[in-house]
Amino acid sequence: MKVTASVKKRCEKCSVIKRHGVLRVICSEPKHKQRQG
């Protein structure tokens, strides 16, 4: 899980979702998991 200021999709399978007011990237590739913070 990376905590970044700007969340970006890193591949086609990544999807940006908002969960409890926090932007997250979920992907089948574990290295691509991010959240904004």
mmCIF file of the C-alpha atoms, coordinates in Angstrom:
data_MODEL
# 
_entry.id   MODEL 
# 
loop_
_atom_site.group_PDB 
_atom_site.id 
_atom_site.type_symbol 
_atom_site.label_atom_id 
_atom_site.label_alt_id 
_atom_site.label_comp_id 
_atom_site.label_asym_id 
_atom_site.label_entity_id 
_atom_site.label_seq_id 
_atom_site.pdbx_PDB_ins_code 
_atom_site.Cartn_x 
_atom_site.Cartn_y 
_atom_site.Cartn_z 
_atom_site.occupancy 
_atom_site.B_iso_or_equiv 
_atom_site.pdbx_formal_charge 
_atom_site.auth_seq_id 
_atom_site.auth_comp_id 
_atom_site.auth_asym_id 
_atom_site.auth_atom_id 
_atom_site.pdbx_PDB_model_num 
ATOM 1  C CA . MET A 1 1  ? 0.000   0.000  0.000   1.00 0.00 ? 1  MET A CA 1 
ATOM 2  C CA . LYS A 1 2  ? 1.475   3.289  -1.106  1.00 0.00 ? 2  LYS A CA 1 
ATOM 3  C CA . VAL A 1 3  ? 0.306   6.551  0.456   1.00 0.00 ? 3  VAL A CA 1 
ATOM 4  C CA . THR A 1 4  ? 0.589   9.308  -2.141  1.00 0.00 ? 4  THR A CA 1 
ATOM 5  C CA . ALA A 1 5  ? -0.605  12.865 -2.611  1.00 0.00 ? 5  ALA A CA 1 
ATOM 6  C CA . SER A 1 6  ? -1.902  12.104 -6.116  1.00 0.00 ? 6  SER A CA 1 
ATOM 7  C CA . VAL A 1 7  ? -3.368  8.691  -6.885  1.00 0.00 ? 7  VAL A CA 1 
ATOM 8  C CA . LYS A 1 8  ? -2.998  7.507  -10.474 1.00 0.00 ? 8  LYS A CA 1 
ATOM 9  C CA . LYS A 1 9  ? -3.908  4.348  -12.327 1.00 0.00 ? 9  LYS A CA 1 
ATOM 10 C CA . ARG A 1 10 ? -0.756  2.423  -13.184 1.00 0.00 ? 10 ARG A CA 1 
ATOM 11 C CA . CYS A 1 11 ? -2.314  -0.167 -15.534 1.00 0.00 ? 11 CYS A CA 1 
ATOM 12 C CA . GLU A 1 12 ? -5.603  -1.011 -17.263 1.00 0.00 ? 12 GLU A CA 1 
ATOM 13 C CA . LYS A 1 13 ? -6.782  -3.159 -14.360 1.00 0.00 ? 13 LYS A CA 1 
ATOM 14 C CA . CYS A 1 14 ? -6.439  -0.396 -11.754 1.00 0.00 ? 14 CYS A CA 1 
ATOM 15 C CA . SER A 1 15 ? -9.611  1.346  -10.662 1.00 0.00 ? 15 SER A CA 1 
ATOM 16 C CA . VAL A 1 16 ? -9.910  4.495  -8.529  1.00 0.00 ? 16 VAL A CA 1 
ATOM 17 C CA . ILE A 1 17 ? -12.668 4.311  -5.916  1.00 0.00 ? 17 ILE A CA 1 
ATOM 18 C CA . LYS A 1 18 ? -13.721 6.518  -3.020  1.00 0.00 ? 18 LYS A CA 1 
ATOM 19 C CA . ARG A 1 19 ? -14.180 4.726  0.290   1.00 0.00 ? 19 ARG A CA 1 
ATOM 20 C CA . HIS A 1 20 ? -15.199 6.743  3.390   1.00 0.00 ? 20 HIS A CA 1 
ATOM 21 C CA . GLY A 1 21 ? -13.945 9.933  1.733   1.00 0.00 ? 21 GLY A CA 1 
ATOM 22 C CA . VAL A 1 22 ? -10.523 8.425  0.939   1.00 0.00 ? 22 VAL A CA 1 
ATOM 23 C CA . LEU A 1 23 ? -9.429  7.917  -2.667  1.00 0.00 ? 23 LEU A CA 1 
ATOM 24 C CA . ARG A 1 24 ? -8.039  4.442  -3.256  1.00 0.00 ? 24 ARG A CA 1 
ATOM 25 C CA . VAL A 1 25 ? -6.658  2.448  -6.176  1.00 0.00 ? 25 VAL A CA 1 
ATOM 26 C CA . ILE A 1 26 ? -7.560  -1.229 -6.196  1.00 0.00 ? 26 ILE A CA 1 
ATOM 27 C CA . CYS A 1 27 ? -5.922  -3.624 -8.628  1.00 0.00 ? 27 CYS A CA 1 
ATOM 28 C CA . SER A 1 28 ? -5.177  -7.308 -9.134  1.00 0.00 ? 28 SER A CA 1 
ATOM 29 C CA . GLU A 1 29 ? -1.479  -6.347 -8.967  1.00 0.00 ? 29 GLU A CA 1 
ATOM 30 C CA . PRO A 1 30 ? -0.718  -5.841 -5.231  1.00 0.00 ? 30 PRO A CA 1 
ATOM 31 C CA . LYS A 1 31 ? 2.109   -3.383 -6.000  1.00 0.00 ? 31 LYS A CA 1 
ATOM 32 C CA . HIS A 1 32 ? -0.435  -0.970 -7.510  1.00 0.00 ? 32 HIS A CA 1 
ATOM 33 C CA . LYS A 1 33 ? -2.475  -0.539 -4.313  1.00 0.00 ? 33 LYS A CA 1 
ATOM 34 C CA . GLN A 1 34 ? -2.528  3.140  -3.283  1.00 0.00 ? 34 GLN A CA 1 
ATOM 35 C CA . ARG A 1 35 ? -4.434  5.511  -1.083  1.00 0.00 ? 35 ARG A CA 1 
ATOM 36 C CA . GLN A 1 36 ? -4.464  9.263  -0.821  1.00 0.00 ? 36 GLN A CA 1 
ATOM 37 C CA . GLY A 1 37 ? -3.129  10.797 2.374   1.00 0.00 ? 37 GLY A CA 1 
# 
